[in-house]
Amino acid sequence: MPLPEDNSSAALIGFTLPKLHKGKNWYVDFFAYDPVTDRMKRKKYMLDRQKKKGERHIMATMLITNITQRLIKGWNPWVRNDSTRHLAQFSEVLASYREYIEALETRGTLRHKTAYDYLSRLGALESYIQECHVAIRFVYQFDQTFVVDFLDYLILDKDVSATTRNNYRTWLSTFGTWLVERRYLTGNPVEGTHMLREKEKLRDALPAQALARMREYLNKNNRYFLLACMMEYYTFIRPDELRHIRIGNISVTDMEVTVPADVSKNHRERHVGLNAKILRLMNELRTFDSPSQYYLFSDSLKPGQDMVYLNRFRYEWKKMRTALRWPESYQFYSLKDAGIRDLANAEGVVVARDQAGHSDVAVTNRYLKQGKAVPESVKSFDGLL
């Protein structure tokens, strides 16, 4: 459908601004000058793949904003240049990257170990997008914000070491270079991110005052999230493992929670003690009225048939942290740091090691990071000198 001939301003500029059209079919379209035909030609992006109206509106807004910015900068959809691949589907780009790595391995250009490592990290990236429902559809959305969020997810939700996180950053940089070389991006978004020192932590353990304030706040506002926080503080079950726990994994008689082997980070079944305070809260919330196959945390953090999204814990935590005006160093995983510290102080580091499922006391000691405040007991210590 050609642009009306009296629209001289659009012809002079070389394009019209993109617009959203609703009806039987939803789409965004605009006109741009085609030098081959020497006329204005319509470009159309269908939105019918998004089933819900809300998703269509979001996609339309993203398309209109991105297309407008690129048109103003001189992009033309009918002229092949470096920018034409920015709107490539990210899932298709990942599939092409996987084929590329497999081809290099087949030809002997890439060692099997290296290829396996690259594809393993690619799988982790795809799992992150799926588990956390990350809204990335086009390759241009692979930006620094996305990279930082993914690396934070590895540290805060997957509990990987700083070394593992840095290895992922190195791979992401290699992947970013691959994207730039193939004109999907004009710059490598990983270059703006930094490496962590091997023992650097992004979180601080919660002091006693903060724990008391949190309990008071959640008792009033969200008791189901309070249960999640208490599970993290008392059982040390990792957030990614915690969302897999079902009602049937909890033994009231033995006061234990079983973390199945297929859920556990080290792929070994383990049993962790369940504090009496947790059981009391579960009884008050009528947790055990639900079927044994239900997940402990589902929609609204109540028991249900569907597993809670991984980033739901972090979402609720950020909401509470904002309300309590806490620093960003207080993370959901800080509850595990605080729990290990308090259990080790009360019952000894060996008990804390066993509850956390650590292979060695040295691992447990890494959680007992020295606090910033001077302990009051030091000030009143009655020494022998």
Tab-separated table of N, CA, C and O in Angstrom, residues 327-371:
chain	number	residue	atom	x	y	z
A	327	PRO	N	20.243	-1.107	52.953
A	327	PRO	CA	21.225	-0.984	51.866
A	327	PRO	C	21.123	-2.171	50.910
A	327	PRO	O	20.596	-3.228	51.267
A	328	GLU	N	21.637	-2.009	49.700
A	328	GLU	CA	21.568	-3.075	48.698
A	328	GLU	C	22.411	-4.284	49.086
A	328	GLU	O	22.226	-5.368	48.548
A	329	SER	N	23.343	-4.095	50.026
A	329	SER	CA	24.173	-5.216	50.463
A	329	SER	C	23.373	-6.234	51.274
A	329	SER	O	23.843	-7.339	51.529
A	330	TYR	N	22.162	-5.860	51.690
A	330	TYR	CA	21.263	-6.806	52.354
A	330	TYR	C	20.461	-7.519	51.271
A	330	TYR	O	19.549	-6.950	50.678
A	331	GLN	N	20.822	-8.751	50.985
A	331	GLN	CA	20.183	-9.536	49.953
A	331	GLN	C	19.362	-10.661	50.592
A	331	GLN	O	19.522	-10.963	51.774
A	332	PHE	N	18.485	-11.282	49.796
A	332	PHE	CA	17.712	-12.424	50.306
A	332	PHE	C	18.651	-13.513	50.817
A	332	PHE	O	18.408	-14.141	51.837
A	333	TYR	N	19.764	-13.699	50.097
A	333	TYR	CA	20.733	-14.713	50.498
A	333	TYR	C	21.488	-14.312	51.760
A	333	TYR	O	22.170	-15.142	52.374
A	334	SER	N	21.391	-13.026	52.173
A	334	SER	CA	22.009	-12.592	53.427
A	334	SER	C	21.439	-13.341	54.616
A	334	SER	O	22.077	-13.451	55.664
A	335	LEU	N	20.212	-13.856	54.457
A	335	LEU	CA	19.583	-14.624	55.536
A	335	LEU	C	20.380	-15.895	55.821
A	335	LEU	O	20.505	-16.318	56.974
A	336	LYS	N	20.923	-16.509	54.768
A	336	LYS	CA	21.745	-17.703	54.968
A	336	LYS	C	23.034	-17.338	55.689
A	336	LYS	O	23.470	-18.048	56.610
A	337	ASP	N	23.659	-16.225	55.295
A	337	ASP	CA	24.866	-15.759	55.982
A	337	ASP	C	24.593	-15.549	57.467
A	337	ASP	O	25.372	-15.974	58.325
A	338	ALA	N	23.471	-14.864	57.752
A	338	ALA	CA	23.124	-14.580	59.146
A	338	ALA	C	22.805	-15.862	59.908
A	338	ALA	O	23.194	-16.021	61.073
A	339	GLY	N	22.098	-16.783	59.252
A	339	GLY	CA	21.739	-18.030	59.915
A	339	GLY	C	22.948	-18.878	60.258
A	339	GLY	O	23.038	-19.436	61.368
A	340	ILE	N	23.897	-18.992	59.319
A	340	ILE	CA	25.118	-19.755	59.586
A	340	ILE	C	25.909	-19.105	60.713
A	340	ILE	O	26.429	-19.784	61.608
A	341	ARG	N	25.998	-17.789	60.671
A	341	ARG	CA	26.713	-17.060	61.741
A	341	ARG	C	26.092	-17.325	63.106
A	341	ARG	O	26.792	-17.668	64.066
A	342	ASP	N	24.773	-17.206	63.189
A	342	ASP	CA	24.107	-17.337	64.483
A	342	ASP	C	24.118	-18.778	64.984
A	342	ASP	O	24.272	-19.026	66.188
A	343	LEU	N	23.962	-19.746	64.069
A	343	LEU	CA	24.006	-21.149	64.484
A	343	LEU	C	25.416	-21.541	64.923
A	343	LEU	O	25.592	-22.270	65.910
A	344	ALA	N	26.422	-21.065	64.210
A	344	ALA	CA	27.807	-21.366	64.578
A	344	ALA	C	28.148	-20.772	65.935
A	344	ALA	O	28.831	-21.406	66.751
A	345	ASN	N	27.654	-19.569	66.207
A	345	ASN	CA	27.910	-18.935	67.503
A	345	ASN	C	27.207	-19.672	68.643
A	345	ASN	O	27.733	-19.780	69.755
A	346	ALA	N	26.018	-20.207	68.342
A	346	ALA	CA	25.228	-20.858	69.389
A	346	ALA	C	25.613	-22.319	69.593
A	346	ALA	O	25.696	-22.802	70.730
A	347	GLU	N	25.860	-23.040	68.494
A	347	GLU	CA	26.064	-24.491	68.592
A	347	GLU	C	27.422	-24.957	68.080
A	347	GLU	O	27.726	-26.145	68.152
A	348	GLY	N	28.199	-24.072	67.513
A	348	GLY	CA	29.511	-24.459	67.004
A	348	GLY	C	29.532	-24.550	65.495
A	348	GLY	O	28.509	-24.816	64.850
A	349	VAL	N	30.712	-24.357	64.912
A	349	VAL	CA	30.842	-24.303	63.462
A	349	VAL	C	30.586	-25.664	62.811
A	349	VAL	O	30.139	-25.729	61.655
A	350	VAL	N	30.832	-26.769	63.531
A	350	VAL	CA	30.601	-28.094	62.962
A	350	VAL	C	29.110	-28.326	62.733
A	350	VAL	O	28.698	-28.870	61.703
A	351	VAL	N	28.287	-27.934	63.695
A	351	VAL	CA	26.837	-28.064	63.541
A	351	VAL	C	26.362	-27.216	62.350
A	351	VAL	O	25.543	-27.658	61.539
A	352	ALA	N	26.889	-26.009	62.252
A	352	ALA	CA	26.532	-25.130	61.135
A	352	ALA	C	26.977	-25.739	59.807
A	352	ALA	O	26.259	-25.657	58.798
A	353	ARG	N	28.155	-26.369	59.815
A	353	ARG	CA	28.649	-27.023	58.594
A	353	ARG	C	27.699	-28.122	58.134
A	353	ARG	O	27.351	-28.227	56.951
A	354	ASP	N	27.263	-28.965	59.079
A	354	ASP	CA	26.390	-30.086	58.727
A	354	ASP	C	25.021	-29.608	58.247
A	354	ASP	O	24.448	-30.164	57.302
A	355	GLN	N	24.469	-28.588	58.905
A	355	GLN	CA	23.163	-28.060	58.499
A	355	GLN	C	23.237	-27.447	57.101
A	355	GLN	O	22.306	-27.579	56.301
A	356	ALA	N	24.354	-26.804	56.795
A	356	ALA	CA	24.520	-26.165	55.485
A	356	ALA	C	24.901	-27.165	54.403
A	356	ALA	O	24.841	-26.836	53.204
A	357	GLY	N	25.301	-28.385	54.809
A	357	GLY	CA	25.694	-29.388	53.822
A	357	GLY	C	27.032	-29.095	53.189
A	357	GLY	O	27.297	-29.496	52.051
A	358	HIS	N	27.913	-28.382	53.917
A	358	HIS	CA	29.236	-28.064	53.391
A	358	HIS	C	30.168	-29.265	53.518
A	358	HIS	O	30.060	-30.064	54.463
A	359	SER	N	31.089	-29.383	52.594
A	359	SER	CA	32.034	-30.499	52.604
A	359	SER	C	33.140	-30.311	53.626
A	359	SER	O	33.765	-31.275	54.067
A	360	ASP	N	33.379	-29.056	54.030
A	360	ASP	CA	34.487	-28.769	54.939
A	360	ASP	C	34.164	-27.529	55.757
A	360	ASP	O	33.434	-26.644	55.295
A	361	VAL	N	34.735	-27.463	56.959
A	361	VAL	CA	34.520	-26.295	57.819
A	361	VAL	C	35.052	-25.025	57.157
A	361	VAL	O	34.531	-23.932	57.375
A	362	ALA	N	36.074	-25.179	56.306
A	362	ALA	CA	36.635	-24.009	55.630
A	362	ALA	C	35.596	-23.308	54.765
A	362	ALA	O	35.585	-22.086	54.645
A	363	VAL	N	34.692	-24.102	54.153
A	363	VAL	CA	33.619	-23.516	53.357
A	363	VAL	C	32.669	-22.735	54.256
A	363	VAL	O	32.253	-21.618	53.930
A	364	THR	N	32.346	-23.307	55.406
A	364	THR	CA	31.456	-22.635	56.365
A	364	THR	C	32.077	-21.334	56.850
A	364	THR	O	31.380	-20.319	57.007
A	365	ASN	N	33.368	-21.359	57.086
A	365	ASN	CA	34.046	-20.161	57.597
A	365	ASN	C	33.967	-18.989	56.634
A	365	ASN	O	34.028	-17.828	57.057
A	366	ARG	N	33.808	-19.277	55.337
A	366	ARG	CA	33.703	-18.182	54.375
A	366	ARG	C	32.411	-17.396	54.570
A	366	ARG	O	32.314	-16.234	54.170
A	367	TYR	N	31.410	-18.050	55.163
A	367	TYR	CA	30.148	-17.360	55.441
A	367	TYR	C	30.233	-16.523	56.711
A	367	TYR	O	29.390	-15.657	56.954
A	368	LEU	N	31.229	-16.787	57.538
A	368	LEU	CA	31.365	-16.067	58.810
A	368	LEU	C	32.236	-14.846	58.605
A	368	LEU	O	33.265	-14.663	59.264
A	369	LYS	N	31.824	-14.005	57.649
A	369	LYS	CA	32.589	-12.814	57.329
A	369	LYS	C	32.593	-11.854	58.503
A	369	LYS	O	31.581	-11.647	59.163
A	370	GLN	N	33.746	-11.255	58.759
A	370	GLN	CA	33.864	-10.323	59.883
A	370	GLN	C	32.931	-9.136	59.690
A	370	GLN	O	32.867	-8.552	58.620
A	371	GLY	N	32.217	-8.798	60.739
A	371	GLY	CA	31.297	-7.675	60.659
A	371	GLY	C	32.008	-6.338	60.671
A	371	GLY	O	33.180	-6.230	61.025
